[in-house]
Amino acid sequence: VACRIPRPRRAGTPTLRLTFERNNTAGNESDIIPKGLEVSKFQASALSRAGGTAADLTGVNTGIEIKGYQDWFPRTSTYMCWIKPTFQRDQTWYFVFRSSGYAMHDPEDGSWAVEFHCKNDIDKCRLMLWTRQPAGLGAVATEYKAKWRWEKWTHLAVVLRVGGAFPQLYLNGQPEEVEDSTTPWSELEDIVYAKNQYLILGKATAAEQFDGYIDHFEVYEEILSPEFIRKHYSFVEAVSGTGDGEQAQQVCLPPIDTTGYIILEGSASRASFQVEAKCDDANGFGGKAKVVACSSSTKRYVLSGCLRKEQCPLRMC
C-alpha cells in the first residue's frame, strides 16, 4: 500500500498566515490555515499596510478568534503582524493578541498577552508582553512613547521561547529595548496552559479592546533571526507608496515554497503581470507549470501544475 510522507516544513515558512481579505472571511490563496483551525469573521478595511484590506478593529468589536490553537501554545514561536492603533476609545489597556486564558487575577490559567498600556493623563503608551502562570506574573515593556508615535503602521514581531527564556520584541524590523517590570522573566517556568485555550486578536474584555487595524498576521514555529525579521519588514516598506500605507504599488510576492518549480524572468507588477515558471525536471518534477497573479497588492502569486514524476500522469509528463 503506497503512502505519502509529508514534506518537512521549511525554515522561515509560517504555520499560520492571515491576510484579512475577501469580505470578512479567512481562507484566500495567500492565507495559510492548518486543518483544524477555525478563524472567526472580521470587519475588513481598505486602510491596509500590506496591500488589499486589513482587519478593522476600531470602536466596539468582538475580536478575531482562532479556535483549535491549543496544541501550538507550548512551542517556541515567532508572532508577526502590522498594527495601526487609533486609541479612540478611552481605555488604559488595548490588547493586540493573546491566549484566551489570559486573566489578570487567575494565575492557574497560564497564558500571555501583547498589549498597549496607556496613561491618558500624559497622552503616552507603552507596548507590553505579559505572562501569567502558576510560577508568577512576568512582563516586559518598552518605554512610554507619545500616542502619535504609535498611531501609524508599525511592524511588530514577538519571539516567545519555551523554558522561561527572555522573550524578544521587534518594532519595524529592529530589536526593541525592553525591561522586566515584575518578576524577572528568567525566574519563571514554562507557561502551563489551561485546556482548550485558543488565540484571540484584538480583544480581552468589552472594556479592553485593541481599537485599530491589524494586517498580515503570521505565526512561525521557530525563532526567526534578526535578519529574517528585518527583511520581512523592509520588503513591505520598499513596495509601499506612502509612509502610512494607504496606497501601495501593485506588486505580487513570490510563493514561500517554490519546490518543484523554476521561476523565469517576468514582471511581478499586477498591472503587467508576466511571471513565468517551468517544472524542475532536474530534480524529478514534471507537468506544465501555471502561474496565477495575486488577488491584491503585495499578496503572493500562485504556482501549480508540477508534480513529482512518479505521481504525474503520463499525459502530463
PDB file of C-alpha atoms in Angstrom:
ATOM      1  CA  VAL A   1       0.000   0.000   0.000  1.00  0.00           C
ATOM      2  CA  ALA A   2       1.517   3.304  -1.083  1.00  0.00           C
ATOM      3  CA  CYS A   3       1.505   6.155   1.394  1.00  0.00           C
ATOM      4  CA  ARG A   4       2.550   9.762   1.111  1.00  0.00           C
ATOM      5  CA  ILE A   5       5.166  11.026   3.554  1.00  0.00           C
ATOM      6  CA  PRO A   6       4.581  14.724   4.346  1.00  0.00           C
ATOM      7  CA  ARG A   7       7.362  17.034   3.276  1.00  0.00           C
ATOM      8  CA  PRO A   8       9.036  18.694   6.307  1.00  0.00           C
ATOM      9  CA  ARG A   9       8.119  22.316   6.902  1.00  0.00           C
ATOM     10  CA  ARG A  10      10.812  24.593   5.540  1.00  0.00           C
ATOM     11  CA  ALA A  11      12.552  27.038   7.861  1.00  0.00           C
ATOM     12  CA  GLY A  12      11.152  30.536   7.511  1.00  0.00           C
ATOM     13  CA  THR A  13       7.707  29.258   6.467  1.00  0.00           C
ATOM     14  CA  PRO A  14       4.754  30.370   8.622  1.00  0.00           C
ATOM     15  CA  THR A  15       2.478  27.776  10.158  1.00  0.00           C
ATOM     16  CA  LEU A  16      -0.379  30.279  10.159  1.00  0.00           C
ATOM     17  CA  ARG A  17      -0.941  33.348   7.981  1.00  0.00           C
ATOM     18  CA  LEU A  18      -3.994  35.636   7.864  1.00  0.00           C
ATOM     19  CA  THR A  19      -4.066  38.450   5.296  1.00  0.00           C
ATOM     20  CA  PHE A  20      -7.656  39.590   6.056  1.00  0.00           C
ATOM     21  CA  GLU A  21      -9.006  39.596   2.523  1.00  0.00           C
ATOM     22  CA  ARG A  22     -12.230  38.585   0.773  1.00  0.00           C
ATOM     23  CA  ASN A  23     -15.069  40.303   2.529  1.00  0.00           C
ATOM     24  CA  ASN A  24     -14.673  39.395   6.181  1.00  0.00           C
ATOM     25  CA  THR A  25     -13.716  35.722   5.851  1.00  0.00           C
ATOM     26  CA  ALA A  26     -10.369  33.959   6.084  1.00  0.00           C
ATOM     27  CA  GLY A  27      -9.101  31.487   3.520  1.00  0.00           C
ATOM     28  CA  ASN A  28      -7.933  33.294   0.348  1.00  0.00           C
ATOM     29  CA  GLU A  29      -4.997  31.976  -1.664  1.00  0.00           C
ATOM     30  CA  SER A  30      -2.462  33.998   0.359  1.00  0.00           C
ATOM     31  CA  ASP A  31      -3.627  32.610   3.712  1.00  0.00           C
ATOM     32  CA  ILE A  32      -2.187  29.560   5.453  1.00  0.00           C
ATOM     33  CA  ILE A  33      -4.726  27.984   7.816  1.00  0.00           C
ATOM     34  CA  PRO A  34      -3.833  24.475   9.036  1.00  0.00           C
ATOM     35  CA  LYS A  35      -6.522  21.850   9.195  1.00  0.00           C
ATOM     36  CA  GLY A  36      -8.412  22.007  12.483  1.00  0.00           C
ATOM     37  CA  LEU A  37      -8.181  25.769  12.965  1.00  0.00           C
ATOM     38  CA  GLU A  38     -11.279  27.955  12.758  1.00  0.00           C
ATOM     39  CA  VAL A  39     -10.988  31.712  12.210  1.00  0.00           C
ATOM     40  CA  SER A  40     -13.966  33.900  13.121  1.00  0.00           C
ATOM     41  CA  LYS A  41     -15.322  36.633  10.848  1.00  0.00           C
ATOM     42  CA  PHE A  42     -13.890  40.133  10.857  1.00  0.00           C
ATOM     43  CA  GLN A  43     -14.671  43.585   9.527  1.00  0.00           C
ATOM     44  CA  ALA A  44     -12.435  44.487   6.567  1.00  0.00           C
ATOM     45  CA  SER A  45     -10.983  47.912   5.876  1.00  0.00           C
ATOM     46  CA  ALA A  46      -9.312  49.278   2.749  1.00  0.00           C
ATOM     47  CA  LEU A  47      -6.793  51.020   5.033  1.00  0.00           C
ATOM     48  CA  SER A  48      -4.066  48.401   4.681  1.00  0.00           C
ATOM     49  CA  ARG A  49      -0.320  48.376   5.146  1.00  0.00           C
ATOM     50  CA  ALA A  50       0.491  45.234   3.191  1.00  0.00           C
ATOM     51  CA  GLY A  51      -1.982  45.897   0.361  1.00  0.00           C
ATOM     52  CA  GLY A  52      -5.581  44.785  -0.162  1.00  0.00           C
ATOM     53  CA  THR A  53      -7.612  45.024   3.048  1.00  0.00           C
ATOM     54  CA  ALA A  54      -6.844  44.816   6.766  1.00  0.00           C
ATOM     55  CA  ALA A  55      -8.886  43.739   9.788  1.00  0.00           C
ATOM     56  CA  ASP A  56     -10.797  46.727  11.152  1.00  0.00           C
ATOM     57  CA  LEU A  57     -10.831  46.507  14.957  1.00  0.00           C
ATOM     58  CA  THR A  58     -11.734  50.124  15.643  1.00  0.00           C
ATOM     59  CA  GLY A  59     -14.519  51.005  18.058  1.00  0.00           C
ATOM     60  CA  VAL A  60     -16.540  48.241  19.677  1.00  0.00           C
ATOM     61  CA  ASN A  61     -15.641  44.821  18.236  1.00  0.00           C
ATOM     62  CA  THR A  62     -15.717  41.161  19.116  1.00  0.00           C
ATOM     63  CA  GLY A  63     -12.095  40.462  18.225  1.00  0.00           C
ATOM     64  CA  ILE A  64     -10.943  37.655  15.926  1.00  0.00           C
ATOM     65  CA  GLU A  65     -10.870  34.171  17.432  1.00  0.00           C
ATOM     66  CA  ILE A  66      -8.607  31.388  16.146  1.00  0.00           C
ATOM     67  CA  LYS A  67     -10.038  28.190  17.615  1.00  0.00           C
ATOM     68  CA  GLY A  68      -8.210  24.853  17.711  1.00  0.00           C
ATOM     69  CA  TYR A  69      -4.890  26.516  18.500  1.00  0.00           C
ATOM     70  CA  GLN A  70      -4.207  24.978  21.909  1.00  0.00           C
ATOM     71  CA  ASP A  71      -1.606  22.402  20.792  1.00  0.00           C
ATOM     72  CA  TRP A  72       0.712  25.117  19.458  1.00  0.00           C
ATOM     73  CA  PHE A  73       0.981  27.274  22.576  1.00  0.00           C
ATOM     74  CA  PRO A  74       3.751  25.278  24.315  1.00  0.00           C
ATOM     75  CA  ARG A  75       6.066  25.619  21.294  1.00  0.00           C
ATOM     76  CA  THR A  76       8.720  28.237  20.744  1.00  0.00           C
ATOM     77  CA  SER A  77       7.152  30.606  18.219  1.00  0.00           C
ATOM     78  CA  THR A  78       7.518  33.959  16.481  1.00  0.00           C
ATOM     79  CA  TYR A  79       4.402  36.104  16.004  1.00  0.00           C
ATOM     80  CA  MET A  80       4.413  38.913  13.415  1.00  0.00           C
ATOM     81  CA  CYS A  81       1.867  41.419  12.167  1.00  0.00           C
ATOM     82  CA  TRP A  82       1.303  45.022  11.122  1.00  0.00           C
ATOM     83  CA  ILE A  83      -0.700  47.187  13.516  1.00  0.00           C
ATOM     84  CA  LYS A  84      -2.104  50.716  13.356  1.00  0.00           C
ATOM     85  CA  PRO A  85      -3.620  51.809  16.694  1.00  0.00           C
ATOM     86  CA  THR A  86      -6.154  54.636  16.804  1.00  0.00           C
ATOM     87  CA  PHE A  87      -6.695  54.937  20.591  1.00  0.00           C
ATOM     88  CA  GLN A  88     -10.151  56.449  20.056  1.00  0.00           C
ATOM     89  CA  ARG A  89     -11.705  54.530  22.942  1.00  0.00           C
ATOM     90  CA  ASP A  90     -10.932  55.867  26.405  1.00  0.00           C
ATOM     91  CA  GLN A  91      -9.065  52.859  27.805  1.00  0.00           C
ATOM     92  CA  THR A  92      -5.932  52.033  29.764  1.00  0.00           C
ATOM     93  CA  TRP A  93      -5.284  48.631  28.114  1.00  0.00           C
ATOM     94  CA  TYR A  94      -5.512  47.873  24.378  1.00  0.00           C
ATOM     95  CA  PHE A  95      -4.978  44.156  23.651  1.00  0.00           C
ATOM     96  CA  VAL A  96      -3.285  43.318  20.310  1.00  0.00           C
ATOM     97  CA  PHE A  97      -3.274  39.496  20.575  1.00  0.00           C
ATOM     98  CA  ARG A  98      -3.309  36.981  23.420  1.00  0.00           C
ATOM     99  CA  SER A  99      -4.093  33.461  24.530  1.00  0.00           C
ATOM    100  CA  SER A 100      -7.740  33.084  25.542  1.00  0.00           C
ATOM    101  CA  GLY A 101      -6.893  32.092  29.122  1.00  0.00           C
ATOM    102  CA  TYR A 102      -5.276  35.412  29.960  1.00  0.00           C
ATOM    103  CA  ALA A 103      -6.839  36.631  33.214  1.00  0.00           C
ATOM    104  CA  MET A 104      -5.449  39.328  35.462  1.00  0.00           C
ATOM    105  CA  HIS A 105      -6.383  37.570  38.697  1.00  0.00           C
ATOM    106  CA  ASP A 106      -6.248  33.854  37.952  1.00  0.00           C
ATOM    107  CA  PRO A 107      -2.671  32.507  37.947  1.00  0.00           C
ATOM    108  CA  GLU A 108      -3.936  28.970  37.345  1.00  0.00           C
ATOM    109  CA  ASP A 109      -4.828  29.965  33.780  1.00  0.00           C
ATOM    110  CA  GLY A 110      -1.288  30.055  32.418  1.00  0.00           C
ATOM    111  CA  SER A 111      -1.317  32.467  29.489  1.00  0.00           C
ATOM    112  CA  TRP A 112       0.226  35.548  27.843  1.00  0.00           C
ATOM    113  CA  ALA A 113      -0.845  38.758  26.102  1.00  0.00           C
ATOM    114  CA  VAL A 114       0.633  41.520  23.918  1.00  0.00           C
ATOM    115  CA  GLU A 115      -0.996  44.868  24.684  1.00  0.00           C
ATOM    116  CA  PHE A 116      -0.640  48.635  24.915  1.00  0.00           C
ATOM    117  CA  HIS A 117      -0.678  50.252  28.341  1.00  0.00           C
ATOM    118  CA  CYS A 118      -1.652  53.926  28.136  1.00  0.00           C
ATOM    119  CA  LYS A 119      -1.508  56.850  30.550  1.00  0.00           C
ATOM    120  CA  ASN A 120      -4.181  59.133  29.197  1.00  0.00           C
ATOM    121  CA  ASP A 121      -3.294  61.983  31.538  1.00  0.00           C
ATOM    122  CA  ILE A 122       0.082  62.318  29.811  1.00  0.00           C
ATOM    123  CA  ASP A 123      -1.084  61.001  26.427  1.00  0.00           C
ATOM    124  CA  LYS A 124       1.565  58.254  26.286  1.00  0.00           C
ATOM    125  CA  CYS A 125       1.534  54.476  25.773  1.00  0.00           C
ATOM    126  CA  ARG A 126       3.975  51.589  26.028  1.00  0.00           C
ATOM    127  CA  LEU A 127       3.842  48.139  24.447  1.00  0.00           C
ATOM    128  CA  MET A 128       3.919  45.225  26.891  1.00  0.00           C
ATOM    129  CA  LEU A 129       4.186  41.447  26.834  1.00  0.00           C
ATOM    130  CA  TRP A 130       2.637  39.743  29.866  1.00  0.00           C
ATOM    131  CA  THR A 131       2.638  36.166  31.025  1.00  0.00           C
ATOM    132  CA  ARG A 132       0.585  34.857  33.941  1.00  0.00           C
ATOM    133  CA  GLN A 133       1.206  31.363  35.228  1.00  0.00           C
ATOM    134  CA  PRO A 134       1.388  29.393  38.481  1.00  0.00           C
ATOM    135  CA  ALA A 135       5.056  30.383  38.915  1.00  0.00           C
ATOM    136  CA  GLY A 136       4.207  34.073  38.906  1.00  0.00           C
ATOM    137  CA  LEU A 137       3.437  37.124  36.797  1.00  0.00           C
ATOM    138  CA  GLY A 138       6.021  38.312  34.292  1.00  0.00           C
ATOM    139  CA  ALA A 139       6.050  41.306  31.976  1.00  0.00           C
ATOM    140  CA  VAL A 140       8.450  43.146  29.707  1.00  0.00           C
ATOM    141  CA  ALA A 141       7.743  46.611  28.359  1.00  0.00           C
ATOM    142  CA  THR A 142       9.022  49.312  26.045  1.00  0.00           C
ATOM    143  CA  GLU A 143       9.472  52.887  27.170  1.00  0.00           C
ATOM    144  CA  TYR A 144       6.412  55.136  27.136  1.00  0.00           C
ATOM    145  CA  LYS A 145       6.040  56.968  23.831  1.00  0.00           C
ATOM    146  CA  ALA A 146       3.662  59.714  22.772  1.00  0.00           C
ATOM    147  CA  LYS A 147       0.456  58.293  21.277  1.00  0.00           C
ATOM    148  CA  TRP A 148       1.067  59.997  17.952  1.00  0.00           C
ATOM    149  CA  ARG A 149       4.284  57.974  17.579  1.00  0.00           C
ATOM    150  CA  TRP A 150       2.237  54.741  17.773  1.00  0.00           C
ATOM    151  CA  GLU A 151      -0.646  55.943  15.553  1.00  0.00           C
ATOM    152  CA  LYS A 152       0.981  54.788  12.326  1.00  0.00           C
ATOM    153  CA  TRP A 153       1.565  51.397  10.723  1.00  0.00           C
ATOM    154  CA  THR A 154       4.094  49.512  12.833  1.00  0.00           C
ATOM    155  CA  HIS A 155       5.579  46.090  12.126  1.00  0.00           C
ATOM    156  CA  LEU A 156       5.510  44.020  15.319  1.00  0.00           C
ATOM    157  CA  ALA A 157       7.393  40.755  15.926  1.00  0.00           C
ATOM    158  CA  VAL A 158       7.380  38.821  19.207  1.00  0.00           C
ATOM    159  CA  VAL A 159       9.542  35.753  19.906  1.00  0.00           C
ATOM    160  CA  LEU A 160       8.206  33.573  22.737  1.00  0.00           C
ATOM    161  CA  ARG A 161      10.609  30.848  23.876  1.00  0.00           C
ATOM    162  CA  VAL A 162       9.936  27.704  25.879  1.00  0.00           C
ATOM    163  CA  GLY A 163      11.739  27.169  29.156  1.00  0.00           C
ATOM    164  CA  GLY A 164      11.144  30.620  30.609  1.00  0.00           C
ATOM    165  CA  ALA A 165      13.786  32.239  28.388  1.00  0.00           C
ATOM    166  CA  PHE A 166      13.533  36.001  27.956  1.00  0.00           C
ATOM    167  CA  PRO A 167      11.275  36.972  25.023  1.00  0.00           C
ATOM    168  CA  GLN A 168      12.321  39.203  22.152  1.00  0.00           C
ATOM    169  CA  LEU A 169      10.353  42.159  20.803  1.00  0.00           C
ATOM    170  CA  TYR A 170      10.957  43.829  17.418  1.00  0.00           C
ATOM    171  CA  LEU A 171       9.431  47.055  16.122  1.00  0.00           C
ATOM    172  CA  ASN A 172       9.782  47.938  12.438  1.00  0.00           C
ATOM    173  CA  GLY A 173      12.393  45.259  11.905  1.00  0.00           C
ATOM    174  CA  GLN A 174      14.655  46.304  14.767  1.00  0.00           C
ATOM    175  CA  PRO A 175      15.084  44.725  18.234  1.00  0.00           C
ATOM    176  CA  GLU A 176      13.423  46.893  20.860  1.00  0.00           C
ATOM    177  CA  GLU A 177      14.941  47.658  24.252  1.00  0.00           C
ATOM    178  CA  VAL A 178      12.634  46.198  26.906  1.00  0.00           C
ATOM    179  CA  GLU A 179      12.874  45.770  30.643  1.00  0.00           C
ATOM    180  CA  ASP A 180      11.371  43.446  33.248  1.00  0.00           C
ATOM    181  CA  SER A 181       8.587  45.230  35.077  1.00  0.00           C
ATOM    182  CA  THR A 182       7.592  42.479  37.547  1.00  0.00           C
ATOM    183  CA  THR A 183       9.065  39.070  38.420  1.00  0.00           C
ATOM    184  CA  PRO A 184      12.289  38.568  36.398  1.00  0.00           C
ATOM    185  CA  TRP A 185      11.324  36.536  33.342  1.00  0.00           C
ATOM    186  CA  SER A 186      14.277  34.209  33.856  1.00  0.00           C
ATOM    187  CA  GLU A 187      12.770  33.011  37.147  1.00  0.00           C
ATOM    188  CA  LEU A 188       9.529  31.892  35.528  1.00  0.00           C
ATOM    189  CA  GLU A 189       8.868  28.337  34.442  1.00  0.00           C
ATOM    190  CA  ASP A 190       7.206  27.178  31.242  1.00  0.00           C
ATOM    191  CA  ILE A 191       3.695  28.535  30.858  1.00  0.00           C
ATOM    192  CA  VAL A 192       1.142  25.918  31.930  1.00  0.00           C
ATOM    193  CA  TYR A 193      -1.843  26.392  29.654  1.00  0.00           C
ATOM    194  CA  ALA A 194      -5.399  25.605  30.633  1.00  0.00           C
ATOM    195  CA  LYS A 195      -7.142  23.063  28.406  1.00  0.00           C
ATOM    196  CA  ASN A 196      -8.550  24.193  25.046  1.00  0.00           C
ATOM    197  CA  GLN A 197      -7.097  27.689  25.025  1.00  0.00           C
ATOM    198  CA  TYR A 198      -7.137  29.489  21.697  1.00  0.00           C
ATOM    199  CA  LEU A 199      -5.689  32.637  20.115  1.00  0.00           C
ATOM    200  CA  ILE A 200      -7.557  35.964  20.103  1.00  0.00           C
ATOM    201  CA  LEU A 201      -6.680  39.082  18.106  1.00  0.00           C
ATOM    202  CA  GLY A 202      -7.865  42.451  19.319  1.00  0.00           C
ATOM    203  CA  LYS A 203      -9.870  41.823  22.486  1.00  0.00           C
ATOM    204  CA  ALA A 204      -9.703  40.857  26.159  1.00  0.00           C
ATOM    205  CA  THR A 205     -12.977  42.193  27.583  1.00  0.00           C
ATOM    206  CA  ALA A 206     -15.665  44.622  26.426  1.00  0.00           C
ATOM    207  CA  ALA A 207     -13.630  47.407  28.042  1.00  0.00           C
ATOM    208  CA  GLU A 208     -10.201  46.212  26.837  1.00  0.00           C
ATOM    209  CA  GLN A 209     -10.017  46.078  23.060  1.00  0.00           C
ATOM    210  CA  PHE A 210      -7.330  46.914  20.537  1.00  0.00           C
ATOM    211  CA  ASP A 211      -9.044  49.809  18.711  1.00  0.00           C
ATOM    212  CA  GLY A 212      -7.170  49.991  15.421  1.00  0.00           C
ATOM    213  CA  TYR A 213      -6.175  47.930  12.394  1.00  0.00           C
ATOM    214  CA  ILE A 214      -4.251  44.649  12.079  1.00  0.00           C
ATOM    215  CA  ASP A 215      -2.808  43.286   8.832  1.00  0.00           C
ATOM    216  CA  HIS A 216      -0.778  40.271   7.713  1.00  0.00           C
ATOM    217  CA  PHE A 217      -0.753  38.245  10.953  1.00  0.00           C
ATOM    218  CA  GLU A 218       1.705  35.303  10.890  1.00  0.00           C
ATOM    219  CA  VAL A 219       2.930  32.623  13.309  1.00  0.00           C
ATOM    220  CA  TYR A 220       6.217  30.720  12.834  1.00  0.00           C
ATOM    221  CA  GLU A 221       7.090  27.647  14.919  1.00  0.00           C
ATOM    222  CA  GLU A 222      10.695  28.751  15.306  1.00  0.00           C
ATOM    223  CA  ILE A 223      12.896  31.609  16.456  1.00  0.00           C
ATOM    224  CA  LEU A 224      13.286  33.835  13.432  1.00  0.00           C
ATOM    225  CA  SER A 225      16.657  35.520  13.060  1.00  0.00           C
ATOM    226  CA  PRO A 226      17.002  39.314  13.312  1.00  0.00           C
ATOM    227  CA  GLU A 227      17.997  39.305   9.614  1.00  0.00           C
ATOM    228  CA  PHE A 228      14.807  37.482   8.603  1.00  0.00           C
ATOM    229  CA  ILE A 229      12.595  39.862  10.598  1.00  0.00           C
ATOM    230  CA  ARG A 230      14.386  42.911   9.198  1.00  0.00           C
ATOM    231  CA  LYS A 231      13.950  41.688   5.603  1.00  0.00           C
ATOM    232  CA  HIS A 232      10.299  40.806   6.238  1.00  0.00           C
ATOM    233  CA  TYR A 233       9.685  44.375   7.378  1.00  0.00           C
ATOM    234  CA  SER A 234      11.847  46.002   4.703  1.00  0.00           C
ATOM    235  CA  PHE A 235      10.068  44.385   1.758  1.00  0.00           C
ATOM    236  CA  VAL A 236       6.713  45.970   2.549  1.00  0.00           C
ATOM    237  CA  GLU A 237       8.459  49.267   3.260  1.00  0.00           C
ATOM    238  CA  ALA A 238      10.066  49.119  -0.181  1.00  0.00           C
ATOM    239  CA  VAL A 239       6.848  48.462  -2.131  1.00  0.00           C
ATOM    240  CA  SER A 240       4.559  50.805  -0.165  1.00  0.00           C
ATOM    241  CA  GLY A 241       3.794  54.005  -1.988  1.00  0.00           C
ATOM    242  CA  THR A 242       3.457  56.183   1.124  1.00  0.00           C
ATOM    243  CA  GLY A 243       4.812  56.129   4.633  1.00  0.00           C
ATOM    244  CA  ASP A 244       1.419  55.195   6.081  1.00  0.00           C
ATOM    245  CA  GLY A 245       0.420  52.506   3.637  1.00  0.00           C
ATOM    246  CA  GLU A 246      -2.842  53.988   2.327  1.00  0.00           C
ATOM    247  CA  GLN A 247      -1.594  53.460  -1.208  1.00  0.00           C
ATOM    248  CA  ALA A 248       0.762  50.713  -2.298  1.00  0.00           C
ATOM    249  CA  GLN A 249       2.330  49.729  -5.556  1.00  0.00           C
ATOM    250  CA  GLN A 250       0.599  46.778  -7.165  1.00  0.00           C
ATOM    251  CA  VAL A 251       3.238  44.097  -6.607  1.00  0.00           C
ATOM    252  CA  CYS A 252       2.800  40.328  -6.226  1.00  0.00           C
ATOM    253  CA  LEU A 253       5.107  38.475  -3.833  1.00  0.00           C
ATOM    254  CA  PRO A 254       6.638  35.133  -4.861  1.00  0.00           C
ATOM    255  CA  PRO A 255       5.338  31.980  -3.122  1.00  0.00           C
ATOM    256  CA  ILE A 256       7.236  30.948   0.016  1.00  0.00           C
ATOM    257  CA  ASP A 257       7.589  27.342  -1.161  1.00  0.00           C
ATOM    258  CA  THR A 258       8.725  27.002  -4.789  1.00  0.00           C
ATOM    259  CA  THR A 259       9.789  23.344  -4.579  1.00  0.00           C
ATOM    260  CA  GLY A 260       9.359  21.714  -7.997  1.00  0.00           C
ATOM    261  CA  TYR A 261       9.397  24.990  -9.935  1.00  0.00           C
ATOM    262  CA  ILE A 262      11.982  27.191 -11.623  1.00  0.00           C
ATOM    263  CA  ILE A 263      10.923  30.845 -11.730  1.00  0.00           C
ATOM    264  CA  LEU A 264      11.762  32.552 -15.024  1.00  0.00           C
ATOM    265  CA  GLU A 265      12.100  36.248 -15.750  1.00  0.00           C
ATOM    266  CA  GLY A 266       8.979  38.410 -15.765  1.00  0.00           C
ATOM    267  CA  SER A 267       7.227  41.400 -14.206  1.00  0.00           C
ATOM    268  CA  ALA A 268       5.541  40.881 -10.805  1.00  0.00           C
ATOM    269  CA  SER A 269       3.502  44.063 -11.198  1.00  0.00           C
ATOM    270  CA  ARG A 270      -0.239  43.341 -11.118  1.00  0.00           C
ATOM    271  CA  ALA A 271      -0.801  45.832 -13.925  1.00  0.00           C
ATOM    272  CA  SER A 272       1.526  43.898 -16.249  1.00  0.00           C
ATOM    273  CA  PHE A 273       1.964  40.519 -14.563  1.00  0.00           C
ATOM    274  CA  GLN A 274       4.196  38.313 -16.729  1.00  0.00           C
ATOM    275  CA  VAL A 275       5.961  35.937 -14.318  1.00  0.00           C
ATOM    276  CA  GLU A 276       6.630  32.575 -15.952  1.00  0.00           C
ATOM    277  CA  ALA A 277       7.789  29.262 -14.491  1.00  0.00           C
ATOM    278  CA  LYS A 278       8.692  25.757 -15.556  1.00  0.00           C
ATOM    279  CA  CYS A 279       8.799  22.428 -13.754  1.00  0.00           C
ATOM    280  CA  ASP A 280      12.133  21.477 -12.174  1.00  0.00           C
ATOM    281  CA  ASP A 281      12.944  18.480 -14.372  1.00  0.00           C
ATOM    282  CA  ALA A 282      16.456  18.064 -12.965  1.00  0.00           C
ATOM    283  CA  ASN A 283      15.026  17.366  -9.514  1.00  0.00           C
ATOM    284  CA  GLY A 284      12.355  14.949 -10.668  1.00  0.00           C
ATOM    285  CA  PHE A 285       9.337  17.184 -11.294  1.00  0.00           C
ATOM    286  CA  GLY A 286       7.181  17.133 -14.408  1.00  0.00           C
ATOM    287  CA  GLY A 287       3.981  18.619 -15.787  1.00  0.00           C
ATOM    288  CA  LYS A 288       3.070  22.067 -17.050  1.00  0.00           C
ATOM    289  CA  ALA A 289       3.694  24.972 -14.703  1.00  0.00           C
ATOM    290  CA  LYS A 290       0.941  27.529 -14.273  1.00  0.00           C
ATOM    291  CA  VAL A 291       1.309  30.941 -12.643  1.00  0.00           C
ATOM    292  CA  VAL A 292      -1.693  32.928 -11.362  1.00  0.00           C
ATOM    293  CA  ALA A 293      -1.333  36.568 -10.324  1.00  0.00           C
ATOM    294  CA  CYS A 294      -2.136  37.607  -6.749  1.00  0.00           C
ATOM    295  CA  SER A 295      -5.593  38.892  -5.843  1.00  0.00           C
ATOM    296  CA  SER A 296      -4.314  42.154  -4.339  1.00  0.00           C
ATOM    297  CA  SER A 297      -1.100  44.088  -3.973  1.00  0.00           C
ATOM    298  CA  THR A 298       1.788  42.500  -2.047  1.00  0.00           C
ATOM    299  CA  LYS A 299      -0.013  39.148  -1.733  1.00  0.00           C
ATOM    300  CA  ARG A 300       1.616  36.061  -3.250  1.00  0.00           C
ATOM    301  CA  TYR A 301       1.116  34.719  -6.749  1.00  0.00           C
ATOM    302  CA  VAL A 302       0.230  31.025  -7.033  1.00  0.00           C
ATOM    303  CA  LEU A 303       2.161  28.193  -8.680  1.00  0.00           C
ATOM    304  CA  SER A 304       0.518  24.935  -9.775  1.00  0.00           C
ATOM    305  CA  GLY A 305       0.836  22.100 -12.278  1.00  0.00           C
ATOM    306  CA  CYS A 306       4.157  20.488 -11.306  1.00  0.00           C
ATOM    307  CA  LEU A 307       4.253  17.079  -9.630  1.00  0.00           C
ATOM    308  CA  ARG A 308       6.907  14.522  -8.864  1.00  0.00           C
ATOM    309  CA  LYS A 309       7.257  12.350 -11.940  1.00  0.00           C
ATOM    310  CA  GLU A 310       6.180   9.204 -10.100  1.00  0.00           C
ATOM    311  CA  GLN A 311       2.922  10.987  -9.227  1.00  0.00           C
ATOM    312  CA  CYS A 312       2.482  12.681 -12.583  1.00  0.00           C
ATOM    313  CA  PRO A 313       0.068  11.129 -15.152  1.00  0.00           C
ATOM    314  CA  LEU A 314       1.738  10.130 -18.426  1.00  0.00           C
ATOM    315  CA  ARG A 315      -0.421  12.536 -20.401  1.00  0.00           C
ATOM    316  CA  MET A 316       1.018  15.413 -18.345  1.00  0.00           C
ATOM    317  CA  CYS A 317       4.657  14.315 -18.038  1.00  0.00           C
TER     318      CYS A 317
END
